[in-house]
PDB file of C-alpha atoms in Angstrom:
ATOM      1  CA  MET A   1       0.000   0.000   0.000  1.00  0.00           C
ATOM      2  CA  SER A   2       2.638   2.317  -0.417  1.00  0.00           C
ATOM      3  CA  LYS A   3       2.033   4.914  -2.952  1.00  0.00           C
ATOM      4  CA  ASN A   4       4.558   7.323  -4.384  1.00  0.00           C
ATOM      5  CA  VAL A   5       3.420  10.864  -4.542  1.00  0.00           C
ATOM      6  CA  ASN A   6       5.337  13.442  -6.543  1.00  0.00           C
ATOM      7  CA  LEU A   7       5.405  16.829  -4.897  1.00  0.00           C
ATOM      8  CA  LYS A   8       6.113  19.982  -6.811  1.00  0.00           C
ATOM      9  CA  ARG A   9       6.864  23.184  -5.043  1.00  0.00           C
ATOM     10  CA  THR A  10       7.455  26.640  -6.386  1.00  0.00           C
ATOM     11  CA  VAL A  11      10.369  28.522  -4.824  1.00  0.00           C
ATOM     12  CA  PHE A  12      10.719  32.303  -4.954  1.00  0.00           C
ATOM     13  CA  ASP A  13      14.002  34.169  -4.975  1.00  0.00           C
ATOM     14  CA  LYS A  14      13.935  36.215  -1.747  1.00  0.00           C
ATOM     15  CA  ALA A  15      15.404  39.388  -3.311  1.00  0.00           C
ATOM     16  CA  LYS A  16      12.966  39.249  -6.243  1.00  0.00           C
ATOM     17  CA  PHE A  17      10.088  38.582  -3.856  1.00  0.00           C
ATOM     18  CA  ASN A  18      10.933  41.669  -1.750  1.00  0.00           C
ATOM     19  CA  GLU A  19      11.190  43.763  -4.905  1.00  0.00           C
ATOM     20  CA  THR A  20       7.818  42.544  -6.139  1.00  0.00           C
ATOM     21  CA  VAL A  21       5.713  42.242  -2.998  1.00  0.00           C
ATOM     22  CA  ASP A  22       5.311  45.127  -0.526  1.00  0.00           C
ATOM     23  CA  THR A  23       5.615  43.543   2.918  1.00  0.00           C
ATOM     24  CA  ASN A  24       5.190  46.792   4.858  1.00  0.00           C
ATOM     25  CA  PHE A  25       1.940  47.584   6.610  1.00  0.00           C
ATOM     26  CA  THR A  26       1.432  50.845   4.778  1.00  0.00           C
ATOM     27  CA  GLN A  27      -2.253  50.257   4.206  1.00  0.00           C
ATOM     28  CA  LEU A  28      -2.940  50.228   7.930  1.00  0.00           C
ATOM     29  CA  GLN A  29      -1.255  53.578   8.552  1.00  0.00           C
ATOM     30  CA  SER A  30      -3.088  56.829   8.115  1.00  0.00           C
ATOM     31  CA  GLU A  31      -1.303  59.180   5.773  1.00  0.00           C
ATOM     32  CA  LEU A  32      -0.165  62.495   7.166  1.00  0.00           C
ATOM     33  CA  ASP A  33      -1.458  65.587   5.488  1.00  0.00           C
ATOM     34  CA  PRO A  34       1.642  67.425   4.206  1.00  0.00           C
ATOM     35  CA  GLN A  35      -0.294  70.702   4.360  1.00  0.00           C
ATOM     36  CA  PHE A  36      -0.746  70.355   8.098  1.00  0.00           C
ATOM     37  CA  PHE A  37       1.972  71.841  10.260  1.00  0.00           C
ATOM     38  CA  ASP A  38       1.028  73.453  13.525  1.00  0.00           C
ATOM     39  CA  LEU A  39       3.651  76.102  14.311  1.00  0.00           C
ATOM     40  CA  SER A  40       2.453  76.321  17.902  1.00  0.00           C
ATOM     41  CA  LEU A  41       3.531  72.704  18.425  1.00  0.00           C
ATOM     42  CA  ALA A  42       6.918  73.061  16.699  1.00  0.00           C
ATOM     43  CA  THR A  43      10.078  72.754  18.778  1.00  0.00           C
ATOM     44  CA  ILE A  44      13.666  73.879  18.311  1.00  0.00           C
ATOM     45  CA  GLU A  45      14.529  70.266  17.479  1.00  0.00           C
ATOM     46  CA  ASP A  46      11.861  70.350  14.751  1.00  0.00           C
ATOM     47  CA  PHE A  47      13.470  73.468  13.304  1.00  0.00           C
ATOM     48  CA  TRP A  48      16.932  71.910  13.186  1.00  0.00           C
ATOM     49  CA  SER A  49      15.576  68.656  11.754  1.00  0.00           C
ATOM     50  CA  LEU A  50      13.840  70.573   8.986  1.00  0.00           C
ATOM     51  CA  TYR A  51      16.889  72.782   8.447  1.00  0.00           C
ATOM     52  CA  GLU A  52      19.115  69.722   7.987  1.00  0.00           C
ATOM     53  CA  LYS A  53      16.552  68.114   5.692  1.00  0.00           C
ATOM     54  CA  PHE A  54      16.183  71.179   3.450  1.00  0.00           C
ATOM     55  CA  PHE A  55      19.744  72.524   3.767  1.00  0.00           C
ATOM     56  CA  TYR A  56      20.677  72.024   0.094  1.00  0.00           C
ATOM     57  CA  GLU A  57      17.255  73.122  -1.143  1.00  0.00           C
ATOM     58  CA  ILE A  58      17.496  76.498   0.611  1.00  0.00           C
ATOM     59  CA  PRO A  59      18.862  79.107  -1.844  1.00  0.00           C
ATOM     60  CA  LYS A  60      22.336  80.417  -1.043  1.00  0.00           C
ATOM     61  CA  GLU A  61      21.439  84.052  -1.688  1.00  0.00           C
ATOM     62  CA  GLY A  62      18.288  86.097  -1.373  1.00  0.00           C
ATOM     63  CA  ASP A  63      16.588  88.766   0.694  1.00  0.00           C
ATOM     64  CA  ILE A  64      14.454  86.203   2.543  1.00  0.00           C
ATOM     65  CA  ASN A  65      14.312  82.414   2.963  1.00  0.00           C
ATOM     66  CA  SER A  66      17.991  81.926   2.079  1.00  0.00           C
ATOM     67  CA  HIS A  67      21.272  81.061   3.776  1.00  0.00           C
ATOM     68  CA  GLU A  68      22.368  84.660   3.251  1.00  0.00           C
ATOM     69  CA  TYR A  69      19.261  85.864   5.100  1.00  0.00           C
ATOM     70  CA  LEU A  70      19.964  83.499   8.011  1.00  0.00           C
ATOM     71  CA  VAL A  71      23.565  84.693   8.261  1.00  0.00           C
ATOM     72  CA  LYS A  72      22.592  88.376   8.187  1.00  0.00           C
ATOM     73  CA  THR A  73      19.754  88.143  10.684  1.00  0.00           C
ATOM     74  CA  SER A  74      21.626  85.849  13.060  1.00  0.00           C
ATOM     75  CA  GLY A  75      24.747  88.017  12.815  1.00  0.00           C
ATOM     76  CA  GLU A  76      22.752  91.130  13.630  1.00  0.00           C
ATOM     77  CA  TYR A  77      21.006  89.379  16.512  1.00  0.00           C
ATOM     78  CA  ILE A  78      24.231  88.286  18.207  1.00  0.00           C
ATOM     79  CA  ASP A  79      26.049  91.487  17.164  1.00  0.00           C
ATOM     80  CA  TYR A  80      28.837  89.496  15.564  1.00  0.00           C
ATOM     81  CA  GLN A  81      31.785  91.921  15.427  1.00  0.00           C
ATOM     82  CA  PRO A  82      35.127  90.010  15.371  1.00  0.00           C
ATOM     83  CA  GLN A  83      35.249  89.488  11.620  1.00  0.00           C
ATOM     84  CA  ARG A  84      33.989  92.988  10.874  1.00  0.00           C
ATOM     85  CA  GLU A  85      36.808  94.520  12.917  1.00  0.00           C
ATOM     86  CA  GLU A  86      39.365  92.283  11.232  1.00  0.00           C
ATOM     87  CA  ILE A  87      37.982  93.142   7.796  1.00  0.00           C
ATOM     88  CA  GLU A  88      38.134  96.875   8.552  1.00  0.00           C
ATOM     89  CA  ALA A  89      41.752  96.547   9.720  1.00  0.00           C
ATOM     90  CA  LEU A  90      42.669  94.611   6.574  1.00  0.00           C
ATOM     91  CA  LEU A  91      40.955  97.172   4.332  1.00  0.00           C
ATOM     92  CA  GLU A  92      42.935  99.967   6.002  1.00  0.00           C
ATOM     93  CA  GLU A  93      46.157  98.000   5.515  1.00  0.00           C
ATOM     94  CA  ILE A  94      45.310  97.468   1.837  1.00  0.00           C
ATOM     95  CA  ALA A  95      44.755 101.215   1.383  1.00  0.00           C
ATOM     96  CA  GLU A  96      48.119 101.992   3.034  1.00  0.00           C
ATOM     97  CA  LEU A  97      49.912  99.407   0.884  1.00  0.00           C
ATOM     98  CA  ARG A  98      48.355 100.866  -2.261  1.00  0.00           C
ATOM     99  CA  GLU A  99      49.629 104.320  -1.312  1.00  0.00           C
ATOM    100  CA  GLU A 100      53.117 102.914  -0.640  1.00  0.00           C
ATOM    101  CA  ASN A 101      52.980 101.070  -3.956  1.00  0.00           C
ATOM    102  CA  LEU A 102      52.157 104.298  -5.812  1.00  0.00           C
ATOM    103  CA  GLU A 103      55.012 106.117  -4.054  1.00  0.00           C
ATOM    104  CA  VAL A 104      57.483 103.348  -4.920  1.00  0.00           C
ATOM    105  CA  ARG A 105      56.327 103.315  -8.548  1.00  0.00           C
ATOM    106  CA  GLN A 106      56.802 107.089  -8.743  1.00  0.00           C
ATOM    107  CA  GLU A 107      60.298 106.774  -7.248  1.00  0.00           C
ATOM    108  CA  ILE A 108      61.173 104.079  -9.796  1.00  0.00           C
ATOM    109  CA  ALA A 109      59.842 106.227 -12.644  1.00  0.00           C
ATOM    110  CA  ASP A 110      61.936 109.182 -11.398  1.00  0.00           C
ATOM    111  CA  VAL A 111      65.085 107.037 -11.157  1.00  0.00           C
ATOM    112  CA  VAL A 112      64.548 105.656 -14.666  1.00  0.00           C
ATOM    113  CA  ALA A 113      63.947 109.153 -16.052  1.00  0.00           C
ATOM    114  CA  ASN A 114      67.114 110.490 -14.374  1.00  0.00           C
ATOM    115  CA  PHE A 115      69.108 107.522 -15.603  1.00  0.00           C
ATOM    116  CA  ASN A 116      67.888 107.985 -19.169  1.00  0.00           C
ATOM    117  CA  GLU A 117      68.596 111.716 -19.025  1.00  0.00           C
ATOM    118  CA  ASN A 118      72.124 111.155 -17.698  1.00  0.00           C
ATOM    119  CA  ASN A 119      72.734 108.387 -20.183  1.00  0.00           C
ATOM    120  CA  ASN A 120      71.635 110.621 -23.076  1.00  0.00           C
ATOM    121  CA  ASN A 121      73.881 113.451 -21.843  1.00  0.00           C
ATOM    122  CA  ASN A 122      76.856 111.093 -21.564  1.00  0.00           C
ATOM    123  CA  ASN A 123      76.248 109.681 -25.026  1.00  0.00           C
ATOM    124  CA  THR A 124      76.088 113.184 -26.485  1.00  0.00           C
ATOM    125  CA  SER A 125      79.319 114.187 -24.735  1.00  0.00           C
ATOM    126  CA  GLU A 126      81.043 111.013 -25.822  1.00  0.00           C
ATOM    127  CA  ALA A 127      79.845 111.490 -29.345  1.00  0.00           C
ATOM    128  CA  ARG A 128      81.190 115.058 -29.390  1.00  0.00           C
ATOM    129  CA  SER A 129      84.517 114.023 -27.915  1.00  0.00           C
ATOM    130  CA  GLY A 130      84.662 111.124 -30.358  1.00  0.00           C
ATOM    131  CA  VAL A 131      84.218 113.506 -33.301  1.00  0.00           C
ATOM    132  CA  PHE A 132      86.849 115.809 -31.843  1.00  0.00           C
ATOM    133  CA  ASN A 133      89.313 112.911 -31.425  1.00  0.00           C
ATOM    134  CA  ASP A 134      88.671 111.733 -34.980  1.00  0.00           C
ATOM    135  CA  LYS A 135      89.552 115.208 -36.312  1.00  0.00           C
ATOM    136  CA  ARG A 136      92.773 115.191 -34.267  1.00  0.00           C
ATOM    137  CA  ARG A 137      93.779 111.806 -35.633  1.00  0.00           C
ATOM    138  CA  ARG A 138      93.188 112.965 -39.203  1.00  0.00           C
ATOM    139  CA  ARG A 139      95.314 116.059 -38.647  1.00  0.00           C
ATOM    140  CA  ARG A 140      98.136 113.960 -37.247  1.00  0.00           C
ATOM    141  CA  ARG A 141      97.974 111.606 -40.202  1.00  0.00           C
ATOM    142  CA  ASN A 142      97.961 114.499 -42.588  1.00  0.00           C
ATOM    143  CA  ARG A 143     101.040 115.992 -40.888  1.00  0.00           C
ATOM    144  CA  ARG A 144     102.944 112.742 -41.118  1.00  0.00           C
ATOM    145  CA  SER A 145     102.309 112.339 -44.756  1.00  0.00           C
TER     146      SER A 145
END
């Protein structure tokens, strides 16, 4: 009385099954209304969570709702001075260095002009003395001959 029974079973690949079948209980959860946000219930932690979430979506520059706006308003609120003082000192130093640079350039231009003037005077004198010496040499040659 023994009877052989052939059993067939279908086996699913676990990764493919998880890709195909949603095993989460999403249907039992009520969906949150994204329009609902009660500011009176918000906490500082909520603010920082949202800030971190939207950090790269917040525009860098702009009069409102931007990183620039946050920096300006927060800086004004805490009266952030250290960098302003340092910037002012550096701007003054830049102005002084520009003035010194102009003075040095003027001095260099004056030196070059004086050098060129002296060099031209020397060349003229040498040229005159060279002509004079050439005439002397010719006279001497003429006398010898």
